[in-house]
Tab-separated table of C-alpha atoms in Angstrom:
chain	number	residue	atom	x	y	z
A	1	UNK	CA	14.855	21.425	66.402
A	2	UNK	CA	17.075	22.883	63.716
A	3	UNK	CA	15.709	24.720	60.724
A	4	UNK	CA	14.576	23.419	57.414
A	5	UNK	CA	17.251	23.964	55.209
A	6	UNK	CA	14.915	27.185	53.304
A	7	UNK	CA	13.422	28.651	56.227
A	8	UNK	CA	14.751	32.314	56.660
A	9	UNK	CA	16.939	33.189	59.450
A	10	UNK	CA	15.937	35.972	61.483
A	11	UNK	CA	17.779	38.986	60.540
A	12	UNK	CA	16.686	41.105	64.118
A	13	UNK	CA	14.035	40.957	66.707
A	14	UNK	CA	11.057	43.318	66.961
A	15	UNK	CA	10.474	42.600	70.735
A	16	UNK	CA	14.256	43.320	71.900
A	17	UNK	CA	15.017	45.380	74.449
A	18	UNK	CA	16.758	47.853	72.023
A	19	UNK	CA	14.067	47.842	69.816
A	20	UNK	CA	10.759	48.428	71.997
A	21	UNK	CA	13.046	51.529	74.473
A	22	UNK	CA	12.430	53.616	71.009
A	23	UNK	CA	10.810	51.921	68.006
A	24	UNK	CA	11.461	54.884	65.825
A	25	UNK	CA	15.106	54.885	66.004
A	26	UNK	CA	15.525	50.828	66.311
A	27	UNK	CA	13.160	51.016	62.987
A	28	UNK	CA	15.731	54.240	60.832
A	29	UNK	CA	18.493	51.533	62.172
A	30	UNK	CA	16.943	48.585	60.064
A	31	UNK	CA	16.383	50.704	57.222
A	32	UNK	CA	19.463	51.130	56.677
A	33	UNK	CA	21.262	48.307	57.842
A	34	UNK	CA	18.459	45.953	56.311
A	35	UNK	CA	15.509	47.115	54.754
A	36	UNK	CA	14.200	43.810	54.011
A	37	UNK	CA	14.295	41.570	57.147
A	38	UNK	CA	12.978	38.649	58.646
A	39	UNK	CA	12.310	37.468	62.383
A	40	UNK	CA	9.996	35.131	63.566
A	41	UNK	CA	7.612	37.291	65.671
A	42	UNK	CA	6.390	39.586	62.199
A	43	UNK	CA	7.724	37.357	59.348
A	44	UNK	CA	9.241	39.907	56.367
A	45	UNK	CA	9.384	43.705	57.794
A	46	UNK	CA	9.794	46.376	54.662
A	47	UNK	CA	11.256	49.379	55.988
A	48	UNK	CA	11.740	51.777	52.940
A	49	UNK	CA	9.480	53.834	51.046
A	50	UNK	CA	9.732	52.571	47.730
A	51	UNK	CA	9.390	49.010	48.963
A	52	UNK	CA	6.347	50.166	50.380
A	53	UNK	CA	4.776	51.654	47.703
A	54	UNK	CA	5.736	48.671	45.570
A	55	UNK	CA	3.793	46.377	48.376
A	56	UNK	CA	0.597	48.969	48.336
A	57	UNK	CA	0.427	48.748	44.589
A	58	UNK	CA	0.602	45.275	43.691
A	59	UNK	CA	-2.380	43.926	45.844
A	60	UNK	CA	-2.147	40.820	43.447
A	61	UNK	CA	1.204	39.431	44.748
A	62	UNK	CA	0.880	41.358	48.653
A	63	UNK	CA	-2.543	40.256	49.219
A	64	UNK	CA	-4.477	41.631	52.447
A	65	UNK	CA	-6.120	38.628	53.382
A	66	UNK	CA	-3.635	37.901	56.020
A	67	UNK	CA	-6.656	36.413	58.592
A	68	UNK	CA	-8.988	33.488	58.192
A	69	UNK	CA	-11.356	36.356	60.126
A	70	UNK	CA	-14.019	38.233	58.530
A	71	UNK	CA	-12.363	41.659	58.270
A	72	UNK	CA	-14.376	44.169	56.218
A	73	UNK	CA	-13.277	45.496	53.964
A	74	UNK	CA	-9.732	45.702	55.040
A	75	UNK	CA	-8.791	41.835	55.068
A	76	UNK	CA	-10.395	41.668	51.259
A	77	UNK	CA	-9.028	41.899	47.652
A	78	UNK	CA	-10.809	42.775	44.639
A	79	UNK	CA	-12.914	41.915	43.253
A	80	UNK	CA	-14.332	41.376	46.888
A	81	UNK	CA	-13.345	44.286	48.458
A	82	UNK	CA	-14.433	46.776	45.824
A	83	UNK	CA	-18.094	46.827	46.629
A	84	UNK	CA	-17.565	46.653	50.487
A	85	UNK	CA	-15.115	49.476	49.991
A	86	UNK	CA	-17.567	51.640	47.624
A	87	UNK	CA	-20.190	51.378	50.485
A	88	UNK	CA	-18.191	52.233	53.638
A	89	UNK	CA	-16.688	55.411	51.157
A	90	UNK	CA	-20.187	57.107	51.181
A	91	UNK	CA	-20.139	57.064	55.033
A	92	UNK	CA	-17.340	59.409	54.792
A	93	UNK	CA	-18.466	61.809	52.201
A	94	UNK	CA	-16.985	65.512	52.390
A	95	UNK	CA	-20.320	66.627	53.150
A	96	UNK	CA	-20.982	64.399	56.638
A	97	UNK	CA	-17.199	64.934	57.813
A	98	UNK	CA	-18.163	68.858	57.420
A	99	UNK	CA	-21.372	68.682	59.151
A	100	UNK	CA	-19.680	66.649	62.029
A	101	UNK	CA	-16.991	70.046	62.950
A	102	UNK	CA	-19.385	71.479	65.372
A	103	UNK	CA	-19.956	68.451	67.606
A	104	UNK	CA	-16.477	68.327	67.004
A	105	UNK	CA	-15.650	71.330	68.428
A	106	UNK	CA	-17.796	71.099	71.255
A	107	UNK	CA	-16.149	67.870	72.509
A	108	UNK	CA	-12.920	69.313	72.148
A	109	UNK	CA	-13.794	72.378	73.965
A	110	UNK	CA	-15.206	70.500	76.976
A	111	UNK	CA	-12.100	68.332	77.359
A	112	UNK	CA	-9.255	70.818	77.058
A	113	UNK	CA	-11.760	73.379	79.393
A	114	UNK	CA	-12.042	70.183	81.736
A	115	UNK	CA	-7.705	69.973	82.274
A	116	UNK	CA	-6.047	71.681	85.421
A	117	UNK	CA	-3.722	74.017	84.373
A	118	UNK	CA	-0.511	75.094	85.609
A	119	UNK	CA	-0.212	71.617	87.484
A	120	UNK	CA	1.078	68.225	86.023
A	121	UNK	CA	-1.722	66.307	84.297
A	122	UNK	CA	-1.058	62.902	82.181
A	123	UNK	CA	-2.129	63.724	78.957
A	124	UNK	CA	-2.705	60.035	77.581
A	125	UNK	CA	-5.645	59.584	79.628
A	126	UNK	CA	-6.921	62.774	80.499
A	127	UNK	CA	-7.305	63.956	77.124
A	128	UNK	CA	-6.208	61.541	74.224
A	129	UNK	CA	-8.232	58.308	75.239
A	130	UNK	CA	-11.379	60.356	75.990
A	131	UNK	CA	-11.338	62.716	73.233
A	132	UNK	CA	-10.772	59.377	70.966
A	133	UNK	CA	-13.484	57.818	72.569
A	134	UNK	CA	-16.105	60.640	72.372
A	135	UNK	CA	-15.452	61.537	69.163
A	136	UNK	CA	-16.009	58.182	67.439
A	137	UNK	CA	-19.051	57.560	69.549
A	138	UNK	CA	-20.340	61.057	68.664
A	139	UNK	CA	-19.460	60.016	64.704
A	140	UNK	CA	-21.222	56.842	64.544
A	141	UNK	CA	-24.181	58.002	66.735
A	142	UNK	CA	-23.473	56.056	69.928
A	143	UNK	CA	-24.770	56.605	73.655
A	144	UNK	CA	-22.192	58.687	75.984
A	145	UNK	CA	-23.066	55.653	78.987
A	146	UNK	CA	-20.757	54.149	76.676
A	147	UNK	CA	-17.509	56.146	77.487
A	148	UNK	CA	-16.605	54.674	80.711
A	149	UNK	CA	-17.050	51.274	79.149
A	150	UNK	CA	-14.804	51.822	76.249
A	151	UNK	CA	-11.731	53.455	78.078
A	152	UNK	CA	-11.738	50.524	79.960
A	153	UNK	CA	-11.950	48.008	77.380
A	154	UNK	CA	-9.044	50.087	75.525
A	155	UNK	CA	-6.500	49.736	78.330
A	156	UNK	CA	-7.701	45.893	79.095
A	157	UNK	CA	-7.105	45.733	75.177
A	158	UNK	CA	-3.126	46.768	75.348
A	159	UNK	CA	-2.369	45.254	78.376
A	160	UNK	CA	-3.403	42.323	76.949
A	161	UNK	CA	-1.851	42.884	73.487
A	162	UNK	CA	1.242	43.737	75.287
A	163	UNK	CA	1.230	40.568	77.105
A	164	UNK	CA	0.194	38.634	74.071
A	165	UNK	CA	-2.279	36.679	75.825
A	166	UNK	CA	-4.028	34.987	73.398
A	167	UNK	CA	-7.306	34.167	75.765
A	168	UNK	CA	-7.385	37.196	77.512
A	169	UNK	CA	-7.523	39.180	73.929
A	170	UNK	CA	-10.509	36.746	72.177
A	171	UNK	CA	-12.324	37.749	75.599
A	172	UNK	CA	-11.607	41.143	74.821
A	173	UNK	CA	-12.797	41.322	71.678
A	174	UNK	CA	-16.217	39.033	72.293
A	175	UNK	CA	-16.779	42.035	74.889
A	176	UNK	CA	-16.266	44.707	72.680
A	177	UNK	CA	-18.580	42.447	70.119
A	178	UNK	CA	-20.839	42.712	72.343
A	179	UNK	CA	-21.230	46.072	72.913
A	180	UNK	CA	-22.115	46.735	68.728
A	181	UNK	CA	-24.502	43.608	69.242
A	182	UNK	CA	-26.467	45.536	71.774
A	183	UNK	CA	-26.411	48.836	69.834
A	184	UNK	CA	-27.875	47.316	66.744
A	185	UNK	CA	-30.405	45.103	68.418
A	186	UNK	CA	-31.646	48.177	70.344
A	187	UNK	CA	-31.608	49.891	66.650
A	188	UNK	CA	-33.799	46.820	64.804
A	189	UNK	CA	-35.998	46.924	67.796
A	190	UNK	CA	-36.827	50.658	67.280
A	191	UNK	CA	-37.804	50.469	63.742
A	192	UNK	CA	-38.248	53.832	62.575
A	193	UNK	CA	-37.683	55.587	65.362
A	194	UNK	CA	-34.029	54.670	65.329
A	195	UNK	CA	-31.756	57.410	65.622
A	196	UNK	CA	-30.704	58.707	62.019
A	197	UNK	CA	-26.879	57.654	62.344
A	198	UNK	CA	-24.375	56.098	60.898
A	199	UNK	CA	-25.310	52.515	63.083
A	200	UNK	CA	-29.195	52.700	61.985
A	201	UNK	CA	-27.522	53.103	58.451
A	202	UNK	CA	-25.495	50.198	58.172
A	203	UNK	CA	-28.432	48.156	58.975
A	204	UNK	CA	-30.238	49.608	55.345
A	205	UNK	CA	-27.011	48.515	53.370
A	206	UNK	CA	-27.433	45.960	51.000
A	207	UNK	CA	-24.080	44.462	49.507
A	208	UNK	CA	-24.766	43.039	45.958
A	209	UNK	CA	-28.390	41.990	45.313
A	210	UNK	CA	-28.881	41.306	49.303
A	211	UNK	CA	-28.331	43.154	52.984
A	212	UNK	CA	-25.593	43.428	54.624
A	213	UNK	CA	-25.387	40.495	57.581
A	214	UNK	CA	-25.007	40.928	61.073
A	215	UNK	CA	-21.529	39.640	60.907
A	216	UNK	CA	-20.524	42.053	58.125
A	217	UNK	CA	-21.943	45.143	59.995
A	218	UNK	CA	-20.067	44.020	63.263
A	219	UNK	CA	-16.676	43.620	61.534
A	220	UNK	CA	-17.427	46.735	59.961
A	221	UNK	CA	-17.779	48.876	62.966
A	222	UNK	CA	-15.424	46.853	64.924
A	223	UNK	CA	-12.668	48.160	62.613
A	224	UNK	CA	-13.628	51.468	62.178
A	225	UNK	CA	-13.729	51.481	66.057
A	226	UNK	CA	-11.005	49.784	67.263
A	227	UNK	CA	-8.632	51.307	64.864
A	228	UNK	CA	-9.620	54.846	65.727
A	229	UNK	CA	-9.403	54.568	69.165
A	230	UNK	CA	-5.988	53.644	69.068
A	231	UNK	CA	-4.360	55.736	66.413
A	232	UNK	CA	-6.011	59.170	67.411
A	233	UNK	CA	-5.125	58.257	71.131
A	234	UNK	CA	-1.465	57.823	69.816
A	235	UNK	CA	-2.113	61.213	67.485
A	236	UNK	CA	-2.472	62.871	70.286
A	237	UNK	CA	-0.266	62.475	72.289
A	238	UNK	CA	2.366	62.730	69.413
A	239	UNK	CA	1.055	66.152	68.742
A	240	UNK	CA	1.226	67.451	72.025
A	241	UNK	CA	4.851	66.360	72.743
A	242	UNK	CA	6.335	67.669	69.832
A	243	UNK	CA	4.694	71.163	70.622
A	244	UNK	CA	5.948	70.728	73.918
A	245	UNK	CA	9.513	70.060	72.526
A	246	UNK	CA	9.410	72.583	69.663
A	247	UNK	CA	7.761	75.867	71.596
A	248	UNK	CA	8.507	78.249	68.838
A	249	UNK	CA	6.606	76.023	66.274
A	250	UNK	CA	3.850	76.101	68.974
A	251	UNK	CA	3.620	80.059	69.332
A	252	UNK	CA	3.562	79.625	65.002
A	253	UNK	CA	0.621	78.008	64.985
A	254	UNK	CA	-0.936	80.134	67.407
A	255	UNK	CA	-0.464	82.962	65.039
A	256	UNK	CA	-1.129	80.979	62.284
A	257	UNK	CA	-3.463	78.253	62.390
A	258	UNK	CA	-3.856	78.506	59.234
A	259	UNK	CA	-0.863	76.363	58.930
A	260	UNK	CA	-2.125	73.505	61.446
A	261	UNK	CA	-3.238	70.913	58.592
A	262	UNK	CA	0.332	70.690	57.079
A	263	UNK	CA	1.907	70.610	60.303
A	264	UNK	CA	-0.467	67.697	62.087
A	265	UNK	CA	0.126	66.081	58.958
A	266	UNK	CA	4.104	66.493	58.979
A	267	UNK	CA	4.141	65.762	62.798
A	268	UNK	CA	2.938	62.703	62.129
A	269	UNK	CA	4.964	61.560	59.432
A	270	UNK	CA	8.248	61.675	61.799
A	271	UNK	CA	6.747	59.974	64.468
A	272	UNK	CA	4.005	57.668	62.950
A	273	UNK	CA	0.562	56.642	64.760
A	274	UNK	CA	0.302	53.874	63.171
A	275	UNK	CA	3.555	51.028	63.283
A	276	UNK	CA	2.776	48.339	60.678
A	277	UNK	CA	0.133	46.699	59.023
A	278	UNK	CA	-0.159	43.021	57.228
A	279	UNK	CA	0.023	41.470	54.008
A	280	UNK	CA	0.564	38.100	52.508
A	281	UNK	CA	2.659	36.723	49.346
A	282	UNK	CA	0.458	35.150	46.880
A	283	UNK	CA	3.517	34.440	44.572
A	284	UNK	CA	7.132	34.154	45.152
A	285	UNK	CA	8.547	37.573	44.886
A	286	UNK	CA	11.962	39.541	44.675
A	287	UNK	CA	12.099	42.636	46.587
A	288	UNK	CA	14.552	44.953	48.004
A	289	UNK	CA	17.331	41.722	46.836
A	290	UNK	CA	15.686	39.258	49.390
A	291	UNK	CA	14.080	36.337	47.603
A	292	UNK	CA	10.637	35.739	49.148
A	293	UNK	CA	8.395	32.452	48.881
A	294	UNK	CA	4.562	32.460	48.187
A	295	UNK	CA	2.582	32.375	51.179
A	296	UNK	CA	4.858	34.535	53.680
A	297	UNK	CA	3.802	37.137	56.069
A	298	UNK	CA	4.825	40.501	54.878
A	299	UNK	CA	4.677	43.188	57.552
A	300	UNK	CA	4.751	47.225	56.297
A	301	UNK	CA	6.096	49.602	58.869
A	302	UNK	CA	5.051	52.738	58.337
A	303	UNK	CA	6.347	54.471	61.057
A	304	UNK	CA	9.747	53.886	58.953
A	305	UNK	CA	9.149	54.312	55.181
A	306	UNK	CA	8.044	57.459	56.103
A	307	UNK	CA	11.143	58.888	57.701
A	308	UNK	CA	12.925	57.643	54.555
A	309	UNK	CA	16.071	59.594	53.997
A	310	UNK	CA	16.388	58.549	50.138
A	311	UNK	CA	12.290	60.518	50.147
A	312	UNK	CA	12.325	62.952	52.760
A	313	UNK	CA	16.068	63.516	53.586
A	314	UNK	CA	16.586	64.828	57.134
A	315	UNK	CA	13.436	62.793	58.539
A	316	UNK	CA	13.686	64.817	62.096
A	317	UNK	CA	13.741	67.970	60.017
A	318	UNK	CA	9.893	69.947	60.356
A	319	UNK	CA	8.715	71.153	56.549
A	320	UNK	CA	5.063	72.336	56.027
A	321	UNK	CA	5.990	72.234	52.373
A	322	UNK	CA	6.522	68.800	51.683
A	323	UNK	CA	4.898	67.028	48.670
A	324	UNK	CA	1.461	65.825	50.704
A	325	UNK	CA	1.722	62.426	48.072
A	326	UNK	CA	4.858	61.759	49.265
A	327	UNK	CA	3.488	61.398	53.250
A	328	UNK	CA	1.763	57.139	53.969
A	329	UNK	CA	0.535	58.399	57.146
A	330	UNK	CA	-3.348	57.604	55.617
A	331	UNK	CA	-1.613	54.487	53.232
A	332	UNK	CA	-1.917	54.494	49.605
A	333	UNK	CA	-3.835	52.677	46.758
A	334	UNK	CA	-6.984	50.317	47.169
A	335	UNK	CA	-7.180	50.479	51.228
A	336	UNK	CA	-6.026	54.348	51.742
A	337	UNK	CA	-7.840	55.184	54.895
A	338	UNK	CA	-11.413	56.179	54.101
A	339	UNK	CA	-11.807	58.114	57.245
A	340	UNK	CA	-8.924	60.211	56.240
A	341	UNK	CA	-10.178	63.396	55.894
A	342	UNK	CA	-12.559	63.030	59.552
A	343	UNK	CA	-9.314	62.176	60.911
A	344	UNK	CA	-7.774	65.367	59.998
A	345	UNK	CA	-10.517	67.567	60.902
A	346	UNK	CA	-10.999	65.881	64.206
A	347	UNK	CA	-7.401	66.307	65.059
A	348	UNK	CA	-7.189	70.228	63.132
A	349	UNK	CA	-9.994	70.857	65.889
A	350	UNK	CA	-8.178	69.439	68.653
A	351	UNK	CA	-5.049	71.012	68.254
A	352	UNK	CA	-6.764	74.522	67.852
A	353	UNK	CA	-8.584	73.840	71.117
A	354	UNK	CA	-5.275	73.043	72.833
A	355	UNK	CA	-3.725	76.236	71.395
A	356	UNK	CA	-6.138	78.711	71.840
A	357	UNK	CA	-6.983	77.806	75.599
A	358	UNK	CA	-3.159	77.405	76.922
A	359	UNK	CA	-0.246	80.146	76.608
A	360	UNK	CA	2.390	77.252	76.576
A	361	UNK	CA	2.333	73.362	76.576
A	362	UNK	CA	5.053	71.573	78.070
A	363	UNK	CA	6.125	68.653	79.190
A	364	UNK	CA	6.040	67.847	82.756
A	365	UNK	CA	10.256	68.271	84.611
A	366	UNK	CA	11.909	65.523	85.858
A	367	UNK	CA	9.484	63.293	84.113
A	368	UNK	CA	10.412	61.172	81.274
A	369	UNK	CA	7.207	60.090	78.805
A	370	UNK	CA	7.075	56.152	78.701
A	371	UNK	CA	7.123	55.540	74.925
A	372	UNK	CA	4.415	53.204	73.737
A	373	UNK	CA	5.567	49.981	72.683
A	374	UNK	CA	4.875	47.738	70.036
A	375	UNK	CA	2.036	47.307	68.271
A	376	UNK	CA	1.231	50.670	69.894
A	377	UNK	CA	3.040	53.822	68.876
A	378	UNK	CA	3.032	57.486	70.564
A	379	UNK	CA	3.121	57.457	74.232
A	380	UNK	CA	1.860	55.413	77.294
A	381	UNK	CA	2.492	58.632	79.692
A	382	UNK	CA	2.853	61.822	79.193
A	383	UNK	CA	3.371	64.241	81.936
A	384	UNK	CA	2.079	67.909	80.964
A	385	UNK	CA	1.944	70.980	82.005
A	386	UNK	CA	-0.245	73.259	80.744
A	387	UNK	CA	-0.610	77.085	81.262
């Protein structure tokens, strides 16, 4: 069938070869060569910073309501998604994320104490899927029986993401439904004896002038969950391999730790967690001198407007110093991560552990790490050795 005489052309192709052997450097390719491209498989990719940053700030004409699924609150616009997004902020208030650093700690301690040293361990799944799964359960108050459960569901969720099969994903997801279903009917059957968490909470929320449904609290903690798992799996295992590569920045940090929430931060802005997220045109639109039509998928990748030379010159170059406003590793305006600052501790906490426990991290010889693929970033495997 041959194209309507408007439709756009595709400019590259996100699922190539070239692109998914190293996203990062197939991504600082398009960014240069063209920032503002189409292909069928994510509609309009921006690549630079300022494009970005135009696209975060105009939620009127790049509207997140990309899904005809309820997605709260990050598939909302205002006015909707202002009260949704004032109640999920006051689950993350300074004074919780503080009071969570000891159970923090403890998990973290456990889980680096638990690795073999001076032998070759795969770090994805011996330490970055667990410690993502423990800590989230730990934040929102859930049972440990549910570990097990959720590493598996998180490596049937990417093997079928990666094979973009479309039944074996909505089965997926009904499972993983099902686990909050269970958690809050064993909550409303408790009453007042419910444990005092973040779960039992949700269930006292009122939106407006009535409670919060059951299929508002689900898509709640189904994003909160599902997101989490997968960036701070891909967190760490970014983290660790650039200490690995960069042993005198390690021994640094060591000395200094003082310095770890600049670095985690700047680690992750060359090599970002998180590859892309969604929007949709609500009005035709001019940007970055491609000519868009209302209605068109808009895709943001991250992982590329922040390694933008015209920002952050060198992007491979390591500075503590940068201008923290500059960095979109937590996104920007109306839907900025709300779980930022948890994020941060959890991973300052991490880190430390791995520091203080090992003389030297490094990656495992002879064996290559298998970089993750799209939609995932970091690393499927990563050989260690720790000592």
């Amino acid at each position: 069938m041959r194209p309507m005489p408007d439709e756009p052309q595709p400019d590259w192709d996100p699922r190539s070869g070239n692109v998914l052997s190293n996203q990062i450097a197939a991504y600082d390719v398009m960014r240069d060569r063209c920032p503002v491209a189409y292909s069928d498989y994510l509609g309009w990719s921006l690549f630079r910073h300022d494009d970005l940053v135009r696209a975060l700030d105009d939620h009127q004409t790049f509207s997140n309501v990309v899904s005809s699924h309820l997605s709260v609150p990050n598939g909302m616009d205002p006015p909707r998604h202002t009260a949704y997004r004032q109640l999920i902020e006051r689950h993350f208030d300074p004074a919780r994320v503080d009071a969570f650093e000891p159970r923090c700690r403890t998990i973290s301690v456990n889980l680096v104490s638990g690795l073999e040293k001076g032998v070759e361990i795969e770090l994805v799944t011996q330490l970055a899927q667990r410690f993502a799964v423990q800590i989230q359960c730990a934040f929102l108050g859930w049972p440990d029986s549910l570990h097990e459960p959720l590493l598996r569901w998180v490596r049937k969720n990417h093997e079928a993401t990666l094979a973009r099969n479309s039944c074996a994903m909505a089965a997926i997801a009904l499972e993983f439904d099902g686990y909050i279903r269970l958690l809050l009917e064993m909550r409303r059957e408790a009453g007042a004896a419910a444990p005092d968490d973040i779960t039992t909470s949700l269930l006292q929320e009122r939106i407006g002038d009535r409670p919060l449904n059951h299929e508002e609290i689900v898509s709640i903690l189904r994003n909160w969950t599902v997101g989490e798992l997968g960036t701070i799996t891909a967190c760490v295992g970014i983290l660790a391999h650039y200490l690995a590569e960069n042993p005198g920045l390690q021994q640094r940090l060591r000395e200094e730790p003082d310095l770890l929430p600049a670095a985690i931060d700047e680690i992750l802005r060359m090599h970002g967690p998180l590859i892309s997220n969604r929007r949709m045109t609500t009005r035709p639109v001019e940007i970055g001198g491609r000519r868009i039509a209302a209605g068109e998928r808009i895709t943001l990748m991250w992982a590329s407007a922040n390694r933008d030379e015209a920002v952050f010159g060198d992007p491979d170059e390591f500075r503590a110093d940068r201008d923290p406003a500059q960095n979109l590793l937590y996104g920007r305006g109306l839907h900025v991560c709300p779980g930022a600052q948890l994020a941060r501790l959890e991973l300052r906490v991490l880190v430390e552990e791995l520091l203080k426990q090992t003389r030297h991290i490094a990656l495992a010889p002879g064996l290559a790490p298998a970089i993750a693929v799209y939609p995932a970033s970091g690393f499927s495997e990563l050989p260690m050795i720790l000592t």
